[in-house]
């Protein structure tokens, strides 16, 4: 995530310096803790949180659990990871639904924190889980807030209760109370109340939020906070905790390029868990917050579990099986390729998905330069083809490629490169589907493999590992024994390199002399 980019880079560089040390001295630990403290302060983490965090890391790093560790540097990384998880809330907490519907969820937060958009994201998230949410427009202060919620609700495919036009007209407490009654009457199982944004020092608006809470008695009050707010996050969170009180925190704008200290401060200061995170502008850029996964992302350890969950939501298992069969039978076409691209786009930002891989910070420059519009351009080229051309790319002669380039707004070179990449990918996937080892373009056969569709030649392998004896007769004898799959007279018995020795007594290889079978093979080889 972009918000934690600088912090992640600083921490990764700090741990990199520890890998060359076989044992950590108190001076090494103090230096590491000092760098961690600087990194956290630069990320706008609250000072009291930084002091508590670094104190625990130092205490654990100097304890026996590190001194007795096989790799002290890895152990320190593990300690920092565990402490990060702790200040982010420890364990994930899910929404608690009412035993008798509807469940009421109230949103509160500062002006501009993104509550209205987040209301639509949360509603769509709940709808995917099988709930029937109703959005209640109780933000009657901000201009066009009611209209924005109606638009967001339409995009999310959920109903909106908006009896008042807003823009300073109407009673928000009455709207919230009537919205709850409407949900009971029409059997919605969840109500999301969008309230007006306010400042922590605004006594009147804070009282209004408290009155709404009293009127609807919500099951969850979610405090929406901008992840880019910085040091002021602590004062704001405390003001809302005293004035409204909340049961959970939602982080918005985690895709921003600010330093993200709010995320590492709020949960620790207020004792309330972070429950959700908004990671983009789209309604699907919303996910449940997992402290352990977020800590792994910050330390550049990856977030494979979230990546798998996104893939499971976007890809159909039956379609994946059919695609694998097409690879194996060489019937994979550009139409199938187009369907796969569309499923990948459903998973969200490709750059974000690549950032979840372990060690992604090492590819930061490549990720920053990656243009996600490339998928759209590729899709435009394929859609400019006729169905017959997609199924049989060999039909694409020069005039057809020129027509496709003009139809997609691209160049003939772009079309040629797409067809070439498609053919290479098809060959590689066919080889993998048949259990072979693919040959990556520009790299040659992969180590340990003999190229696609080929078997290793045992004679070539024998020549590489042949005898180095200076005696021609002895060299021929040893090579002949190897070619026959027998043990060389000069080789020790199997296992002797581990101190196990060979069979006691007897002749043959165990006694260091050639067996009758070896002599017979040698005579045949020499033509005697």
C-alpha positions as CSV (number, residue, x, y, z in Angstrom):
1,X,0.0,0.0,0.0
2,X,1.3,3.4,-0.9
3,X,0.4,4.9,2.5
4,X,3.1,2.7,4.2
5,X,5.6,2.9,1.3
6,X,8.2,5.1,3.1
7,X,7.9,3.3,6.4
8,X,8.2,-0.1,4.7
9,X,11.3,1.0,2.9
10,X,13.0,2.3,6.0
11,X,12.2,-0.8,8.1
12,X,13.4,-3.1,5.3
13,X,16.7,-1.3,5.0
14,X,17.2,-1.4,8.7
15,X,16.7,-5.2,8.8
16,X,18.9,-5.7,5.8
17,X,21.9,-4.4,7.8
18,X,21.3,-7.2,10.5
19,X,21.5,-10.1,8.1
20,X,25.3,-10.0,8.0
21,X,25.6,-10.4,11.8
22,X,25.8,-13.8,13.3
23,X,25.1,-12.5,16.8
24,X,23.5,-9.3,18.0
25,X,25.3,-7.2,20.6
26,X,23.4,-4.6,22.8
27,X,24.9,-1.9,20.6
28,X,23.4,-3.6,17.4
29,X,20.0,-3.8,19.1
30,X,20.1,-0.2,20.2
31,X,21.1,1.0,16.7
32,X,18.2,-1.1,15.2
33,X,15.7,0.3,17.7
34,X,16.9,3.8,17.1
35,X,16.3,3.4,13.3
36,X,12.9,1.9,13.9
37,X,12.0,4.9,16.2
38,X,13.1,7.3,13.5
39,X,11.1,5.5,10.8
40,X,7.9,5.5,12.9
41,X,8.2,9.2,13.9
42,X,8.8,10.1,10.2
43,X,5.6,8.1,9.4
44,X,3.7,10.4,11.8
45,X,3.0,7.7,14.4
46,X,2.0,9.2,17.8
47,X,5.0,9.7,20.1
48,X,3.5,7.7,23.0
49,X,2.8,4.8,20.6
50,X,6.4,4.9,19.3
51,X,7.9,4.9,22.8
52,X,5.8,1.9,23.9
53,X,6.5,0.0,20.7
54,X,10.3,0.5,20.6
55,X,10.5,-0.2,24.4
56,X,8.9,-3.6,23.9
57,X,11.0,-4.4,20.8
58,X,14.2,-3.6,22.6
59,X,13.3,-5.6,25.7
60,X,12.5,-8.7,23.6
61,X,15.5,-8.3,21.3
62,X,17.9,-8.3,24.3
63,X,16.2,-11.3,25.9
64,X,17.1,-15.0,25.6
65,X,14.7,-15.7,22.8
66,X,17.0,-13.8,20.4
67,X,20.3,-14.8,22.0
68,X,19.5,-18.5,21.6
69,X,18.1,-18.1,18.1
70,X,19.7,-19.7,15.1
71,X,19.4,-16.5,13.1
72,X,19.1,-13.4,15.3
73,X,18.2,-11.0,12.4
74,X,15.2,-13.1,11.4
75,X,14.2,-13.3,15.1
76,X,14.2,-9.5,15.4
77,X,12.1,-9.2,12.3
78,X,9.6,-11.6,13.9
79,X,9.5,-9.6,17.1
80,X,8.9,-6.3,15.2
81,X,6.1,-8.1,13.2
82,X,4.4,-9.4,16.3
83,X,4.6,-6.0,18.0
84,X,3.2,-4.3,14.9
85,X,0.3,-6.8,14.9
86,X,-0.3,-5.8,18.6
87,X,-0.5,-2.1,18.0
88,X,-2.8,-2.6,15.0
89,X,-5.3,-4.3,17.2
90,X,-4.1,-7.9,17.6
91,X,-6.9,-10.0,16.1
92,X,-9.4,-9.1,13.4
93,X,-12.8,-8.2,14.6
94,X,-15.9,-8.6,12.4
95,X,-19.2,-6.8,12.6
96,X,-21.6,-7.9,15.3
97,X,-25.1,-8.3,13.9
98,X,-28.2,-7.9,16.0
99,X,-30.1,-11.0,17.1
100,X,-33.3,-9.3,15.9
101,X,-32.9,-7.4,12.5
102,X,-32.2,-4.8,11.5
103,X,-28.6,-4.3,12.5
104,X,-27.9,-0.6,12.8
105,X,-24.5,0.7,11.7
106,X,-23.7,4.4,12.3
107,X,-20.8,6.2,10.6
108,X,-19.1,9.2,12.2
109,X,-16.0,11.2,11.4
110,X,-14.4,14.4,10.3
111,X,-15.4,16.4,7.3
112,X,-13.8,15.1,4.2
113,X,-12.9,11.7,5.7
114,X,-14.9,9.9,3.0
115,X,-17.9,8.7,5.0
116,X,-20.5,8.9,2.2
117,X,-18.4,6.9,-0.3
118,X,-17.5,4.5,2.4
119,X,-21.2,4.0,3.2
120,X,-21.7,2.8,-0.4
121,X,-18.6,0.5,-0.1
122,X,-19.8,-1.0,3.1
123,X,-23.3,-1.5,1.7
124,X,-22.0,-3.3,-1.4
125,X,-19.7,-5.4,0.8
126,X,-22.6,-6.5,3.0
127,X,-24.8,-7.2,-0.1
128,X,-22.1,-9.6,-1.4
129,X,-22.3,-11.4,1.9
130,X,-26.1,-11.9,1.5
131,X,-27.4,-9.0,3.5
132,X,-30.1,-6.4,2.5
133,X,-28.7,-3.0,3.5
134,X,-30.5,0.3,3.5
135,X,-28.6,3.6,3.3
136,X,-30.0,6.4,5.4
137,X,-29.1,10.0,4.4
138,X,-28.7,11.8,7.7
139,X,-26.0,14.1,6.5
140,X,-28.1,17.2,5.9
141,X,-25.4,19.8,6.4
142,X,-22.9,19.3,3.6
143,X,-24.0,20.6,0.2
144,X,-25.3,17.8,-2.1
145,X,-24.4,15.1,0.4
146,X,-27.9,13.5,0.0
147,X,-27.5,13.5,-3.8
148,X,-24.0,11.9,-3.5
149,X,-25.4,9.1,-1.3
150,X,-28.2,8.4,-3.8
151,X,-25.7,8.2,-6.6
152,X,-23.4,5.9,-4.6
153,X,-26.3,3.7,-3.5
154,X,-27.4,3.3,-7.1
155,X,-23.9,2.3,-8.1
156,X,-23.8,-0.2,-5.3
157,X,-27.3,-1.5,-6.1
158,X,-28.8,-0.8,-2.7
159,X,-31.8,1.2,-1.5
160,X,-31.4,4.8,-0.1
161,X,-33.8,6.4,2.4
162,X,-33.6,10.2,1.7
163,X,-36.8,12.0,2.7
164,X,-35.1,15.4,3.1
165,X,-33.2,17.3,0.3
166,X,-30.4,18.3,2.7
167,X,-28.2,21.4,2.1
168,X,-29.1,22.6,5.6
169,X,-32.8,21.6,5.4
170,X,-34.3,18.9,7.6
171,X,-33.8,17.2,11.0
172,X,-31.1,14.5,10.9
173,X,-32.2,12.9,14.1
174,X,-35.8,12.5,12.7
175,X,-34.5,11.2,9.4
176,X,-32.3,8.5,11.2
177,X,-35.3,7.4,13.4
178,X,-37.7,7.2,10.4
179,X,-35.1,5.4,8.4
180,X,-34.9,2.7,11.0
181,X,-38.7,2.4,11.0
182,X,-38.6,2.1,7.1
183,X,-36.1,-0.7,7.4
184,X,-38.3,-2.6,9.8
185,X,-41.4,-2.1,7.6
186,X,-39.7,-3.3,4.4
187,X,-37.6,-6.0,6.2
188,X,-34.1,-4.7,5.4
189,X,-31.7,-6.6,7.7
190,X,-29.0,-3.8,7.9
191,X,-29.3,0.0,8.2
192,X,-26.2,2.2,7.5
193,X,-26.7,5.8,8.8
194,X,-24.5,8.4,7.1
195,X,-24.1,11.3,9.4
196,X,-22.6,14.8,8.8
197,X,-18.9,15.3,9.0
198,X,-17.8,17.5,12.0
199,X,-14.8,18.8,13.7
200,X,-13.7,17.5,17.0
201,X,-14.1,20.9,18.6
202,X,-17.6,21.5,17.1
203,X,-19.8,21.1,20.2
204,X,-23.1,21.5,18.3
205,X,-22.4,18.9,15.6
206,X,-20.9,16.5,18.1
207,X,-24.1,16.8,20.2
208,X,-26.1,16.1,17.1
209,X,-24.2,12.9,16.5
210,X,-24.7,11.8,20.1
211,X,-28.5,12.5,19.7
212,X,-28.6,10.3,16.5
213,X,-26.9,7.6,18.4
214,X,-29.4,7.8,21.2
215,X,-32.3,7.8,18.7
216,X,-31.4,4.7,16.7
217,X,-29.3,2.8,19.4
218,X,-26.8,1.4,16.8
219,X,-25.2,-2.0,17.2
220,X,-22.0,-0.6,15.7
221,X,-20.6,2.9,15.5
222,X,-17.8,3.1,13.0
223,X,-15.3,6.0,13.3
224,X,-14.1,6.8,9.7
225,X,-10.6,8.4,9.7
226,X,-8.5,9.6,6.9
227,X,-5.2,7.5,6.9
228,X,-3.3,10.6,5.7
229,X,-4.3,12.7,8.7
230,X,-1.0,12.3,10.5
231,X,-0.3,13.2,14.1
232,X,-3.7,14.9,14.6
233,X,-5.3,11.4,14.4
234,X,-4.9,10.8,18.1
235,X,-6.6,14.1,19.2
236,X,-9.4,13.5,16.8
237,X,-10.0,10.0,17.8
238,X,-10.1,10.9,21.5
239,X,-12.5,13.7,20.8
240,X,-14.9,11.4,19.0
241,X,-14.5,8.7,21.7
242,X,-15.5,11.2,24.4
243,X,-18.3,12.8,22.4
244,X,-19.9,9.9,20.5
245,X,-18.0,6.8,21.4
246,X,-17.4,4.3,18.7
247,X,-17.0,0.5,18.6
248,X,-14.6,0.2,15.6
249,X,-12.4,2.2,13.2
250,X,-12.5,2.3,9.4
251,X,-9.4,3.6,7.6
252,X,-10.0,5.5,4.4
253,X,-7.6,6.6,1.6
254,X,-5.1,3.9,2.3
255,X,-4.1,4.2,-1.4
256,X,-2.7,7.7,-0.7
257,X,0.9,8.7,-0.7
258,X,1.0,10.2,2.8
259,X,2.9,8.6,5.7
260,X,0.0,6.6,7.3
261,X,0.8,7.1,11.0
262,X,-2.9,7.2,11.8
263,X,-3.3,3.5,11.2
264,X,-0.5,2.7,13.7
265,X,-1.8,5.1,16.3
266,X,-5.7,5.0,16.5
267,X,-6.1,1.4,17.6
268,X,-3.4,1.5,20.2
269,X,-4.6,4.9,21.7
270,X,-8.4,4.3,21.7
271,X,-8.4,0.5,22.4
272,X,-10.9,0.2,19.5
273,X,-10.1,-2.3,16.7
274,X,-9.6,-1.3,13.0
275,X,-12.3,-3.2,11.2
276,X,-12.2,-2.1,7.6
277,X,-9.9,-0.4,5.1
278,X,-10.7,1.6,2.0
279,X,-8.0,1.1,-0.5
280,X,-9.1,3.1,-3.6
281,X,-11.8,5.2,-5.2
282,X,-13.9,2.3,-6.6
283,X,-16.7,0.7,-4.6
284,X,-14.9,-2.6,-4.7
285,X,-11.7,-1.1,-3.2
286,X,-12.8,-2.1,0.3
287,X,-11.6,-4.9,2.5
288,X,-11.8,-6.3,6.0
289,X,-8.8,-5.2,8.1
290,X,-6.4,-8.0,9.2
291,X,-3.7,-6.7,11.6
292,X,-1.4,-9.6,10.9
293,X,-1.6,-9.2,7.1
294,X,-1.2,-5.4,7.3
295,X,2.0,-5.9,9.5
296,X,3.3,-8.3,6.9
297,X,2.7,-5.8,4.1
298,X,4.5,-3.0,6.1
299,X,7.6,-5.3,6.6
300,X,7.5,-6.4,2.9
301,X,6.7,-10.0,3.8
302,X,3.7,-10.1,1.5
303,X,0.0,-10.8,1.9
304,X,-0.6,-14.0,0.0
305,X,-3.9,-14.8,1.9
306,X,-5.6,-11.6,0.7
307,X,-4.4,-12.2,-2.8
308,X,-5.8,-15.8,-2.7
309,X,-9.1,-14.5,-1.4
310,X,-9.4,-11.9,-4.2
311,X,-8.6,-14.6,-6.8
312,X,-11.2,-16.9,-5.4
313,X,-13.8,-14.2,-5.6
314,X,-13.0,-13.2,-9.2
315,X,-12.3,-16.7,-10.7
316,X,-14.8,-19.4,-11.3
317,X,-13.4,-22.9,-10.4
318,X,-15.2,-24.6,-13.3
319,X,-14.0,-22.0,-15.8
320,X,-10.4,-22.4,-14.5
321,X,-10.7,-26.2,-15.0
322,X,-11.9,-25.7,-18.6
323,X,-9.0,-23.3,-19.2
324,X,-6.5,-25.8,-18.0
325,X,-7.9,-28.4,-20.3
326,X,-7.7,-26.0,-23.3
327,X,-4.0,-25.4,-22.5
328,X,-3.3,-29.2,-22.4
329,X,-5.1,-29.7,-25.7
330,X,-3.7,-26.7,-27.5
331,X,-7.2,-25.2,-28.0
332,X,-6.6,-22.0,-26.0
333,X,-7.7,-19.0,-28.1
334,X,-7.6,-15.2,-27.9
335,X,-11.3,-15.3,-26.9
336,X,-10.2,-17.4,-23.8
337,X,-7.3,-15.0,-23.3
338,X,-9.8,-12.1,-23.3
339,X,-12.0,-13.8,-20.7
340,X,-9.0,-14.4,-18.4
341,X,-8.0,-10.7,-18.7
342,X,-11.5,-9.6,-17.7
343,X,-11.4,-11.9,-14.6
344,X,-8.1,-10.4,-13.6
345,X,-9.5,-6.9,-13.9
346,X,-12.3,-8.0,-11.5
347,X,-9.7,-8.6,-8.9
348,X,-8.9,-4.9,-8.8
349,X,-5.7,-3.0,-9.3
350,X,-3.0,-5.3,-10.8
351,X,-0.3,-3.0,-9.3
352,X,-2.0,-3.5,-5.9
353,X,-2.0,-7.3,-6.3
354,X,1.7,-7.4,-7.3
355,X,2.4,-5.3,-4.2
356,X,1.0,-8.1,-2.0
357,X,3.8,-10.5,-3.1
358,X,6.7,-11.0,-0.7
359,X,9.7,-8.8,-1.6
360,X,7.6,-6.5,-3.7
361,X,9.4,-3.4,-2.4
362,X,12.5,-4.6,-4.4
363,X,10.4,-4.1,-7.5
364,X,9.1,-0.7,-6.5
365,X,10.5,1.1,-9.5
366,X,9.0,-1.4,-11.9
367,X,5.7,-1.3,-10.1
368,X,5.6,2.5,-10.2
369,X,6.3,2.4,-13.9
370,X,3.7,-0.2,-14.7
371,X,0.8,1.1,-16.7
372,X,-2.4,-0.7,-15.9
373,X,-4.0,0.7,-19.0
374,X,-2.0,-1.8,-20.9
375,X,-4.7,-4.4,-20.1
376,X,-7.3,-2.0,-21.7
377,X,-5.2,-1.6,-24.8
378,X,-4.8,-5.3,-25.2
379,X,-8.5,-5.8,-24.7
380,X,-9.2,-3.2,-27.4
381,X,-6.9,-5.0,-29.9
382,X,-8.6,-8.4,-29.3
383,X,-12.1,-6.9,-29.5
384,X,-11.2,-5.4,-32.9
385,X,-10.7,-8.9,-34.3
386,X,-13.5,-11.0,-35.8
387,X,-14.6,-14.1,-33.8
388,X,-12.9,-16.3,-36.4
389,X,-9.6,-14.4,-36.1
390,X,-9.7,-14.7,-32.3
391,X,-10.1,-18.5,-32.6
392,X,-7.5,-18.9,-35.3
393,X,-4.7,-16.3,-35.0
394,X,-2.9,-17.8,-38.0
395,X,-5.4,-16.0,-40.2
396,X,-4.0,-12.7,-39.3
397,X,-2.1,-11.6,-42.4
398,X,-0.8,-8.1,-43.1
399,X,-4.1,-6.5,-44.2
400,X,-6.0,-8.0,-41.3
401,X,-3.5,-6.7,-38.8
402,X,-3.6,-3.2,-40.3
403,X,-7.5,-3.2,-40.0
404,X,-7.2,-4.4,-36.4
405,X,-4.7,-1.7,-35.6
406,X,-6.9,1.0,-37.0
407,X,-10.0,-0.3,-35.3
408,X,-8.3,-0.4,-31.8
409,X,-6.4,2.9,-32.2
410,X,-3.1,1.1,-31.9
411,X,-0.2,0.4,-34.3
412,X,0.5,-2.8,-36.4
413,X,3.6,-3.3,-34.2
414,X,1.4,-3.5,-31.1
415,X,-0.8,-6.1,-32.8
416,X,2.2,-8.1,-33.9
417,X,3.7,-8.0,-30.3
418,X,0.4,-9.2,-28.8
419,X,0.1,-12.1,-31.2
420,X,3.7,-13.1,-30.6
421,X,3.3,-12.9,-26.8
422,X,0.1,-14.9,-27.0
423,X,1.8,-17.7,-29.1
424,X,4.8,-17.8,-26.6
425,X,2.4,-18.0,-23.6
426,X,0.4,-20.7,-25.2
427,X,3.4,-22.8,-25.9
428,X,4.7,-22.4,-22.3
429,X,1.3,-23.2,-20.7
430,X,0.9,-26.3,-22.9
431,X,4.3,-27.5,-21.8
432,X,3.4,-26.9,-18.1
433,X,0.0,-28.6,-18.5
434,X,1.7,-31.7,-19.9
435,X,4.2,-31.8,-17.0
436,X,7.1,-30.4,-18.8
437,X,9.5,-27.6,-18.0
438,X,8.9,-24.4,-20.0
439,X,11.6,-22.5,-21.8
440,X,11.4,-18.9,-20.9
441,X,12.1,-16.5,-23.8
442,X,15.6,-15.0,-23.5
443,X,16.6,-17.3,-20.6
444,X,16.9,-20.7,-22.3
445,X,15.8,-23.9,-20.6
446,X,15.1,-23.7,-16.9
447,X,17.7,-25.2,-14.6
448,X,17.1,-28.9,-14.0
449,X,15.0,-29.3,-17.2
450,X,15.8,-30.4,-20.7
451,X,13.5,-28.0,-22.5
452,X,9.9,-28.5,-23.5
453,X,9.0,-31.9,-24.7
454,X,12.6,-33.3,-24.5
455,X,14.1,-35.9,-22.3
456,X,17.6,-35.6,-20.9
457,X,20.2,-37.7,-22.8
458,X,21.9,-40.0,-20.3
459,X,25.0,-40.3,-22.6
460,X,25.5,-36.5,-22.6
461,X,25.2,-36.4,-18.8
462,X,27.8,-39.3,-18.7
463,X,30.3,-37.4,-20.7
464,X,30.1,-34.4,-18.4
465,X,30.6,-36.6,-15.4
466,X,33.1,-39.0,-17.0
467,X,36.4,-40.2,-15.4
468,X,39.3,-37.9,-15.2
469,X,41.9,-40.6,-14.9
470,X,45.2,-40.0,-16.9
471,X,45.4,-43.7,-17.7
472,X,43.4,-44.3,-21.0
473,X,42.6,-47.9,-20.2
474,X,41.4,-47.1,-16.7
475,X,39.4,-44.1,-18.0
476,X,37.6,-46.2,-20.6
477,X,36.9,-48.9,-18.0
478,X,35.4,-46.4,-15.6
479,X,33.3,-44.7,-18.3
480,X,32.0,-48.0,-19.5
481,X,30.9,-49.0,-16.0
482,X,29.1,-45.7,-15.6
483,X,27.2,-46.2,-19.0
484,X,26.0,-49.6,-17.9
485,X,24.6,-48.0,-14.6
486,X,27.1,-49.9,-12.5
487,X,29.4,-48.6,-9.8
488,X,32.9,-47.6,-10.9
489,X,35.7,-49.7,-9.4
490,X,37.3,-46.6,-8.0
491,X,34.2,-45.3,-6.4
492,X,33.3,-45.9,-2.7
493,X,30.2,-47.8,-1.8
494,X,26.9,-45.9,-1.4
495,X,26.6,-44.3,2.0
496,X,30.3,-44.3,2.7
497,X,30.5,-40.6,2.4
498,X,28.2,-40.4,5.5
499,X,30.3,-42.9,7.6
500,X,27.9,-45.8,7.0
501,X,30.3,-48.0,5.1
502,X,29.5,-50.8,2.7
503,X,28.5,-54.4,3.2
504,X,31.0,-56.3,5.3
505,X,33.0,-58.9,3.5
506,X,32.3,-60.3,0.0
507,X,33.8,-59.3,-3.2
508,X,32.7,-56.9,-5.9
509,X,32.3,-53.2,-5.3
510,X,32.1,-53.7,-1.5
511,X,35.7,-55.0,-1.4
512,X,37.0,-52.4,-3.9
513,X,37.4,-55.0,-6.7
514,X,35.3,-55.2,-9.9
515,X,32.5,-57.8,-9.9
516,X,32.2,-60.5,-12.6
517,X,29.3,-58.5,-14.1
518,X,31.5,-55.4,-14.4
519,X,34.4,-57.4,-15.9
520,X,32.0,-58.9,-18.5
521,X,30.6,-55.5,-19.4
522,X,34.2,-54.1,-19.7
523,X,35.2,-57.0,-22.0
524,X,32.2,-56.3,-24.2
525,X,33.0,-52.6,-24.3
526,X,36.6,-53.3,-25.4
527,X,35.4,-55.8,-28.0
528,X,37.2,-58.7,-26.5
